Amino acid sequence: MDAFEYISASHRVVFGSGTLRELPSMLQKINATSVLILCTPQQVSTGEEVQKLLGDAGVAIFTEATMHTPTHITEKALLVAKEKGVDGIVSVGGGSTVGLGKAMSIRTGLPHLCIPTTYAGSEMTPILGETENGRKVTRRDPKILPTAVLYDVDLFKTLPTGLTVYSGINAIAHAVEALYASNRNPIIELLAVEGVRVLCESLPVLQAEGQDSAEARQQALYGAWLCGMCLGSVDMALHHKLCHTLGGLFNLPHAETHVILLPHALSYNAPATPAAMAKLAAAIPGSEGDAVQGINRLYKKLGINISLGGLGMPEKGVDEACDIALANPYKNPRPLEREGIRELIRRAWAGEQAIQDL
């Protein structure tokens, strides 16, 4: 067994069905008595539900959370928090809302309680990606990790099928990179394999039946939690760096970008990570020992057939994205080679199937 270091981040997590009713007591445990509730314009009703549950402690709702956490939105929310004199933050939603809560918390020191409504897993990571002038910059700091997380499976009953699938695949990407991270360890590998397994089993059920299967919802959320813990504990590699580059540069939707790039980044790194690929393949039903083909088959089962070009990325952006990716060195199991990285991005732009020949 390789030598390793494992550092555990401690924060409170509540998981179950109907757990939203525990929100007032959770605020007491993080010493928050008056909070600003964060959400996107699409989730105002959920934000209002939370505010009603909190009563006087829910001082105000900020409804402008935006993907890629643009700094001007963060500054606007900070002004509201200062004006209202709050002593805590409650974020209700997916990665966009959680990101805003993280950005505010790291700037102010206010406790941050997350109520996730997608499977993305951002709530479990001490990672913050912020966008300014078209560039997304990512940083990691233990203080970015939310103070507490409340998972309520019931909040996922109305999650659209497309968002269910894309945010679930986004979660799988966290575990994939954890398996070949430079600072991986046996605990994280166990979490990663289990997270991938339950998501690969539950997402097809949710895609076929919507959110009617309470068991599949619970399994998917459990898997997303595990995968988020993986990303929060180890370094990111090629997949996440490309997603942040492309998302910030072309304002592409976060989850869909992760979905498109995952099999291509996996195929690029596969030759350098045979042990990780074997563990991943074992966790994907129907992979027949080939992790990349396992992901391809999962996509086919889920009806996923999208491209970066279809999301609005211009073809000329392939070279620009490649230049940026190569200009910022980071840890990756396989050295970053311009020809291979450019071809990876081109295939993702065109919506081609991933194959191991990069």
GROMACS .gro file of C-alpha atoms in nm:
model
  358
    1MET     CA    1   0.000   0.000   0.000
    2ASP     CA    2   0.127   0.350  -0.085
    3ALA     CA    3   0.201   0.597   0.193
    4PHE     CA    4  -0.078   0.851   0.244
    5GLU     CA    5  -0.208   1.134   0.461
    6TYR     CA    6  -0.573   1.165   0.556
    7ILE     CA    7  -0.714   1.488   0.700
    8SER     CA    8  -1.076   1.491   0.811
    9ALA     CA    9  -1.279   1.812   0.786
   10SER     CA   10  -1.543   1.835   1.056
   11HIS     CA   11  -1.881   1.992   1.000
   12ARG     CA   12  -2.235   1.895   1.088
   13VAL     CA   13  -2.441   1.693   0.837
   14VAL     CA   14  -2.805   1.597   0.881
   15PHE     CA   15  -2.948   1.350   0.627
   16GLY     CA   16  -3.296   1.206   0.588
   17SER     CA   17  -3.658   1.262   0.488
   18GLY     CA   18  -3.846   1.558   0.634
   19THR     CA   19  -3.529   1.693   0.794
   20LEU     CA   20  -3.607   2.049   0.687
   21ARG     CA   21  -3.808   2.083   1.007
   22GLU     CA   22  -3.479   2.055   1.198
   23LEU     CA   23  -3.351   2.378   1.046
   24PRO     CA   24  -3.430   2.606   1.344
   25SER     CA   25  -3.241   2.380   1.585
   26MET     CA   26  -2.949   2.356   1.341
   27LEU     CA   27  -2.922   2.735   1.335
   28GLN     CA   28  -2.897   2.734   1.713
   29LYS     CA   29  -2.612   2.481   1.695
   30ILE     CA   30  -2.410   2.706   1.464
   31ASN     CA   31  -2.491   3.013   1.676
   32ALA     CA   32  -2.694   3.197   1.412
   33THR     CA   33  -3.003   3.394   1.517
   34SER     CA   34  -3.070   3.613   1.212
   35VAL     CA   35  -2.983   3.489   0.864
   36LEU     CA   36  -2.984   3.595   0.501
   37ILE     CA   37  -3.139   3.323   0.284
   38LEU     CA   38  -2.980   3.275  -0.059
   39CYS     CA   39  -3.142   3.122  -0.368
   40THR     CA   40  -3.162   3.160  -0.745
   41PRO     CA   41  -3.451   3.338  -0.921
   42GLN     CA   42  -3.588   2.993  -1.009
   43GLN     CA   43  -3.608   2.881  -0.645
   44VAL     CA   44  -3.774   3.175  -0.477
   45SER     CA   45  -4.062   2.957  -0.358
   46THR     CA   46  -3.820   2.723  -0.178
   47GLY     CA   47  -3.645   3.022  -0.025
   48GLU     CA   48  -3.978   3.153   0.098
   49GLU     CA   49  -4.060   2.812   0.246
   50VAL     CA   50  -3.736   2.824   0.442
   51GLN     CA   51  -3.802   3.181   0.554
   52LYS     CA   52  -4.147   3.084   0.678
   53LEU     CA   53  -4.002   2.793   0.872
   54LEU     CA   54  -3.742   3.018   1.036
   55GLY     CA   55  -3.983   3.293   1.134
   56ASP     CA   56  -3.810   3.606   1.264
   57ALA     CA   57  -3.468   3.442   1.218
   58GLY     CA   58  -3.516   3.452   0.840
   59VAL     CA   59  -3.444   3.822   0.803
   60ALA     CA   60  -3.436   3.847   0.422
   61ILE     CA   61  -3.402   3.651   0.097
   62PHE     CA   62  -3.142   3.730  -0.169
   63THR     CA   63  -3.265   3.576  -0.495
   64GLU     CA   64  -2.984   3.653  -0.742
   65ALA     CA   65  -2.744   3.361  -0.699
   66THR     CA   66  -2.585   3.291  -1.039
   67MET     CA   67  -2.375   3.012  -1.186
   68HIS     CA   68  -1.996   3.045  -1.170
   69THR     CA   69  -2.026   3.282  -0.871
   70PRO     CA   70  -1.958   3.619  -1.038
   71THR     CA   71  -1.791   3.857  -0.793
   72HIS     CA   72  -2.028   4.145  -0.862
   73ILE     CA   73  -2.322   3.934  -0.742
   74THR     CA   74  -2.130   3.843  -0.428
   75GLU     CA   75  -2.063   4.210  -0.356
   76LYS     CA   76  -2.431   4.287  -0.399
   77ALA     CA   77  -2.532   4.013  -0.156
   78LEU     CA   78  -2.273   4.129   0.096
   79LEU     CA   79  -2.428   4.476   0.096
   80VAL     CA   80  -2.768   4.324   0.177
   81ALA     CA   81  -2.617   4.114   0.457
   82LYS     CA   82  -2.451   4.423   0.606
   83GLU     CA   83  -2.766   4.631   0.574
   84LYS     CA   84  -2.976   4.365   0.749
   85GLY     CA   85  -2.715   4.299   1.016
   86VAL     CA   86  -2.736   3.920   0.985
   87ASP     CA   87  -2.515   3.681   1.178
   88GLY     CA   88  -2.549   3.382   0.946
   89ILE     CA   89  -2.614   3.260   0.591
   90VAL     CA   90  -2.851   2.989   0.468
   91SER     CA   91  -2.807   2.879   0.105
   92VAL     CA   92  -3.093   2.685  -0.056
   93GLY     CA   93  -3.026   2.530  -0.397
   94GLY     CA   94  -2.751   2.383  -0.611
   95GLY     CA   95  -2.392   2.476  -0.682
   96SER     CA   96  -2.469   2.837  -0.781
   97THR     CA   97  -2.635   2.917  -0.450
   98VAL     CA   98  -2.387   2.720  -0.241
   99GLY     CA   99  -2.103   2.899  -0.420
  100LEU     CA  100  -2.248   3.237  -0.331
  101GLY     CA  101  -2.281   3.130   0.032
  102LYS     CA  102  -1.919   3.015   0.036
  103ALA     CA  103  -1.799   3.341  -0.120
  104MET     CA  104  -1.985   3.544   0.142
  105SER     CA  105  -1.879   3.327   0.434
  106ILE     CA  106  -1.507   3.334   0.351
  107ARG     CA  107  -1.520   3.713   0.323
  108THR     CA  108  -1.714   3.774   0.644
  109GLY     CA  109  -1.657   3.477   0.873
  110LEU     CA  110  -2.034   3.427   0.903
  111PRO     CA  111  -2.152   3.067   0.961
  112HIS     CA  112  -2.297   2.908   0.649
  113LEU     CA  113  -2.568   2.642   0.650
  114CYS     CA  114  -2.645   2.469   0.317
  115ILE     CA  115  -2.971   2.308   0.209
  116PRO     CA  116  -2.888   2.133  -0.122
  117THR     CA  117  -3.157   2.075  -0.384
  118THR     CA  118  -2.940   1.911  -0.653
  119TYR     CA  119  -2.691   1.624  -0.650
  120ALA     CA  120  -2.386   1.836  -0.739
  121GLY     CA  121  -2.211   1.803  -0.400
  122SER     CA  122  -2.055   2.150  -0.375
  123GLU     CA  123  -2.177   2.176  -0.016
  124MET     CA  124  -1.919   1.915   0.092
  125THR     CA  125  -1.611   2.090  -0.041
  126PRO     CA  126  -1.374   2.364   0.085
  127ILE     CA  127  -1.345   2.481  -0.277
  128LEU     CA  128  -1.467   2.807  -0.426
  129GLY     CA  129  -1.464   2.903  -0.792
  130GLU     CA  130  -1.535   3.270  -0.867
  131THR     CA  131  -1.568   3.446  -1.202
  132GLU     CA  132  -1.456   3.796  -1.287
  133ASN     CA  133  -1.407   3.940  -1.638
  134GLY     CA  134  -1.465   3.600  -1.798
  135ARG     CA  135  -1.200   3.416  -1.594
  136LYS     CA  136  -1.292   3.165  -1.327
  137VAL     CA  137  -1.041   3.132  -1.047
  138THR     CA  138  -1.057   2.843  -0.802
  139ARG     CA  139  -0.917   2.831  -0.453
  140ARG     CA  140  -0.922   2.585  -0.165
  141ASP     CA  141  -0.935   2.682   0.202
  142PRO     CA  142  -1.075   2.491   0.502
  143LYS     CA  143  -1.265   2.807   0.598
  144ILE     CA  144  -1.466   2.783   0.273
  145LEU     CA  145  -1.628   2.458   0.386
  146PRO     CA  146  -1.989   2.526   0.495
  147THR     CA  147  -2.052   2.510   0.868
  148ALA     CA  148  -2.341   2.265   0.836
  149VAL     CA  149  -2.539   2.080   0.570
  150LEU     CA  150  -2.902   1.972   0.583
  151TYR     CA  151  -3.002   1.704   0.332
  152ASP     CA  152  -3.377   1.652   0.294
  153VAL     CA  153  -3.464   1.387   0.036
  154ASP     CA  154  -3.815   1.532   0.010
  155LEU     CA  155  -3.681   1.853  -0.147
  156PHE     CA  156  -3.579   1.650  -0.453
  157LYS     CA  157  -3.934   1.537  -0.540
  158THR     CA  158  -3.977   1.819  -0.791
  159LEU     CA  159  -3.623   1.828  -0.930
  160PRO     CA  160  -3.651   1.812  -1.313
  161THR     CA  161  -3.526   1.488  -1.466
  162GLY     CA  162  -3.260   1.661  -1.676
  163LEU     CA  163  -3.114   1.842  -1.376
  164THR     CA  164  -3.128   1.519  -1.177
  165VAL     CA  165  -2.920   1.336  -1.437
  166TYR     CA  166  -2.670   1.615  -1.503
  167SER     CA  167  -2.607   1.703  -1.139
  168GLY     CA  168  -2.575   1.331  -1.060
  169ILE     CA  169  -2.310   1.285  -1.330
  170ASN     CA  170  -2.139   1.596  -1.197
  171ALA     CA  171  -2.117   1.418  -0.861
  172ILE     CA  172  -1.971   1.107  -1.027
  173ALA     CA  173  -1.697   1.328  -1.175
  174HIS     CA  174  -1.589   1.424  -0.823
  175ALA     CA  175  -1.533   1.061  -0.732
  176VAL     CA  176  -1.360   0.979  -1.060
  177GLU     CA  177  -1.092   1.242  -1.003
  178ALA     CA  178  -1.053   1.137  -0.640
  179LEU     CA  179  -0.952   0.787  -0.752
  180TYR     CA  180  -0.642   0.918  -0.928
  181ALA     CA  181  -0.571   1.234  -0.728
  182SER     CA  182  -0.209   1.288  -0.630
  183ASN     CA  183  -0.308   1.290  -0.261
  184ARG     CA  184  -0.566   1.010  -0.269
  185ASN     CA  185  -0.593   0.774   0.026
  186PRO     CA  186  -0.772   0.445   0.105
  187ILE     CA  187  -1.065   0.609   0.286
  188ILE     CA  188  -1.142   0.841  -0.005
  189GLU     CA  189  -1.107   0.555  -0.254
  190LEU     CA  190  -1.371   0.357  -0.064
  191LEU     CA  191  -1.607   0.657  -0.061
  192ALA     CA  192  -1.546   0.720  -0.431
  193VAL     CA  193  -1.621   0.366  -0.542
  194GLU     CA  194  -1.936   0.348  -0.330
  195GLY     CA  195  -2.052   0.691  -0.450
  196VAL     CA  196  -2.009   0.597  -0.816
  197ARG     CA  197  -2.182   0.263  -0.765
  198VAL     CA  198  -2.498   0.398  -0.604
  199LEU     CA  199  -2.529   0.687  -0.850
  200CYS     CA  200  -2.485   0.459  -1.151
  201GLU     CA  201  -2.762   0.239  -1.012
  202SER     CA  202  -3.003   0.513  -0.902
  203LEU     CA  203  -2.978   0.767  -1.188
  204PRO     CA  204  -3.130   0.535  -1.452
  205VAL     CA  205  -3.421   0.468  -1.215
  206LEU     CA  206  -3.478   0.840  -1.161
  207GLN     CA  207  -3.445   0.906  -1.535
  208ALA     CA  208  -3.709   0.644  -1.611
  209GLU     CA  209  -3.949   0.709  -1.323
  210GLY     CA  210  -3.890   1.075  -1.244
  211GLN     CA  211  -3.872   1.138  -0.870
  212ASP     CA  212  -4.143   0.883  -0.784
  213SER     CA  213  -3.893   0.636  -0.639
  214ALA     CA  214  -3.815   0.756  -0.287
  215GLU     CA  215  -3.549   0.485  -0.253
  216ALA     CA  216  -3.371   0.596  -0.571
  217ARG     CA  217  -3.379   0.958  -0.455
  218GLN     CA  218  -3.230   0.863  -0.122
  219GLN     CA  219  -2.960   0.651  -0.287
  220ALA     CA  220  -2.870   0.925  -0.534
  221LEU     CA  221  -2.842   1.184  -0.259
  222TYR     CA  222  -2.634   0.945  -0.049
  223GLY     CA  223  -2.404   0.891  -0.347
  224ALA     CA  224  -2.377   1.263  -0.413
  225TRP     CA  225  -2.282   1.322  -0.050
  226LEU     CA  226  -2.006   1.061  -0.071
  227CYS     CA  227  -1.875   1.201  -0.400
  228GLY     CA  228  -1.877   1.554  -0.260
  229MET     CA  229  -1.673   1.437   0.037
  230CYS     CA  230  -1.419   1.294  -0.208
  231LEU     CA  231  -1.374   1.620  -0.392
  232GLY     CA  232  -1.353   1.807  -0.062
  233SER     CA  233  -1.067   1.587   0.059
  234VAL     CA  234  -0.827   1.562  -0.237
  235ASP     CA  235  -0.689   1.773  -0.522
  236MET     CA  236  -0.872   1.833  -0.848
  237ALA     CA  237  -0.717   1.731  -1.180
  238LEU     CA  238  -0.776   1.779  -1.554
  239HIS     CA  239  -1.153   1.736  -1.559
  240HIS     CA  240  -1.237   2.003  -1.303
  241LYS     CA  241  -0.973   2.246  -1.427
  242LEU     CA  242  -1.112   2.225  -1.782
  243CYS     CA  243  -1.469   2.264  -1.659
  244HIS     CA  244  -1.381   2.577  -1.464
  245THR     CA  245  -1.185   2.719  -1.757
  246LEU     CA  246  -1.463   2.658  -2.011
  247GLY     CA  247  -1.746   2.756  -1.777
  248GLY     CA  248  -1.593   3.089  -1.685
  249LEU     CA  249  -1.465   3.167  -2.035
  250PHE     CA  250  -1.786   3.094  -2.227
  251ASN     CA  251  -2.046   3.114  -1.946
  252LEU     CA  252  -2.147   2.751  -2.002
  253PRO     CA  253  -2.391   2.577  -1.765
  254HIS     CA  254  -2.196   2.409  -1.487
  255ALA     CA  255  -2.349   2.061  -1.465
  256GLU     CA  256  -2.381   2.006  -1.841
  257THR     CA  257  -2.019   2.107  -1.893
  258HIS     CA  258  -1.907   1.852  -1.636
  259VAL     CA  259  -2.118   1.583  -1.802
  260ILE     CA  260  -1.974   1.648  -2.148
  261LEU     CA  261  -1.610   1.660  -2.040
  262LEU     CA  262  -1.609   1.365  -1.798
  263PRO     CA  263  -1.560   1.074  -2.042
  264HIS     CA  264  -1.304   1.269  -2.247
  265ALA     CA  265  -1.094   1.369  -1.945
  266LEU     CA  266  -1.122   1.011  -1.822
  267SER     CA  267  -0.999   0.873  -2.155
  268TYR     CA  268  -0.703   1.114  -2.151
  269ASN     CA  269  -0.590   1.004  -1.804
  270ALA     CA  270  -0.676   0.633  -1.835
  271PRO     CA  271  -0.335   0.517  -1.971
  272ALA     CA  272  -0.160   0.672  -1.670
  273THR     CA  273  -0.399   0.537  -1.404
  274PRO     CA  274  -0.468   0.165  -1.461
  275ALA     CA  275  -0.539   0.086  -1.094
  276ALA     CA  276  -0.791   0.370  -1.064
  277MET     CA  277  -0.956   0.268  -1.391
  278ALA     CA  278  -0.997  -0.089  -1.266
  279LYS     CA  279  -1.165   0.030  -0.945
  280LEU     CA  280  -1.390   0.265  -1.141
  281ALA     CA  281  -1.488   0.000  -1.394
  282ALA     CA  282  -1.584  -0.236  -1.110
  283ALA     CA  283  -1.824   0.029  -0.977
  284ILE     CA  284  -2.002   0.091  -1.310
  285PRO     CA  285  -2.262  -0.170  -1.409
  286GLY     CA  286  -2.203  -0.307  -1.758
  287SER     CA  287  -1.852  -0.163  -1.794
  288GLU     CA  288  -1.698  -0.503  -1.873
  289GLY     CA  289  -1.370  -0.389  -1.722
  290ASP     CA  290  -1.342  -0.067  -1.927
  291ALA     CA  291  -1.421   0.248  -1.729
  292VAL     CA  292  -1.444   0.480  -2.030
  293GLN     CA  293  -1.681   0.247  -2.213
  294GLY     CA  294  -1.874   0.205  -1.890
  295ILE     CA  295  -1.936   0.581  -1.877
  296ASN     CA  296  -2.026   0.579  -2.248
  297ARG     CA  297  -2.283   0.303  -2.188
  298LEU     CA  298  -2.424   0.488  -1.887
  299TYR     CA  299  -2.469   0.799  -2.104
  300LYS     CA  300  -2.644   0.592  -2.370
  301LYS     CA  301  -2.879   0.445  -2.110
  302LEU     CA  302  -2.955   0.794  -1.976
  303GLY     CA  303  -3.005   0.941  -2.323
  304ILE     CA  304  -2.719   1.189  -2.285
  305ASN     CA  305  -2.600   1.326  -2.618
  306ILE     CA  306  -2.484   1.685  -2.581
  307SER     CA  307  -2.184   1.890  -2.691
  308LEU     CA  308  -2.004   2.204  -2.581
  309GLY     CA  309  -2.091   2.351  -2.919
  310GLY     CA  310  -2.456   2.285  -2.848
  311LEU     CA  311  -2.421   2.475  -2.520
  312GLY     CA  312  -2.296   2.782  -2.705
  313MET     CA  313  -1.919   2.743  -2.707
  314PRO     CA  314  -1.776   2.871  -3.040
  315GLU     CA  315  -1.547   2.639  -3.237
  316LYS     CA  316  -1.268   2.897  -3.224
  317GLY     CA  317  -1.283   2.865  -2.846
  318VAL     CA  318  -1.116   2.523  -2.865
  319ASP     CA  319  -0.769   2.674  -2.906
  320GLU     CA  320  -0.832   2.952  -2.656
  321ALA     CA  321  -0.944   2.705  -2.390
  322CYS     CA  322  -0.646   2.482  -2.464
  323ASP     CA  323  -0.406   2.774  -2.422
  324ILE     CA  324  -0.554   2.867  -2.084
  325ALA     CA  325  -0.554   2.506  -1.963
  326LEU     CA  326  -0.185   2.467  -2.049
  327ALA     CA  327  -0.088   2.807  -1.907
  328ASN     CA  328  -0.190   2.713  -1.551
  329PRO     CA  329   0.005   2.406  -1.435
  330TYR     CA  330  -0.169   2.170  -1.191
  331LYS     CA  331  -0.138   1.816  -1.069
  332ASN     CA  332  -0.264   1.553  -1.310
  333PRO     CA  333  -0.167   1.185  -1.341
  334ARG     CA  334  -0.072   1.229  -1.707
  335PRO     CA  335   0.140   1.523  -1.826
  336LEU     CA  336  -0.057   1.786  -2.013
  337GLU     CA  337   0.027   1.755  -2.382
  338ARG     CA  338  -0.105   2.020  -2.616
  339GLU     CA  339  -0.211   1.790  -2.899
  340GLY     CA  340  -0.402   1.558  -2.667
  341ILE     CA  341  -0.567   1.837  -2.465
  342ARG     CA  342  -0.675   2.021  -2.779
  343GLU     CA  343  -0.822   1.704  -2.928
  344LEU     CA  344  -1.002   1.631  -2.598
  345ILE     CA  345  -1.167   1.974  -2.605
  346ARG     CA  346  -1.247   1.947  -2.977
  347ARG     CA  347  -1.423   1.614  -2.929
  348ALA     CA  348  -1.622   1.753  -2.639
  349TRP     CA  349  -1.712   2.058  -2.849
  350ALA     CA  350  -1.831   1.831  -3.132
  351GLY     CA  351  -2.018   1.588  -2.906
  352GLU     CA  352  -1.816   1.288  -3.017
  353GLN     CA  353  -1.791   0.971  -2.809
  354ALA     CA  354  -1.486   0.934  -2.588
  355ILE     CA  355  -1.228   0.679  -2.701
  356GLN     CA  356  -0.888   0.596  -2.555
  357ASP     CA  357  -0.652   0.714  -2.826
  358LEU     CA  358  -0.554   1.064  -2.716
   0.00000   0.00000   0.00000
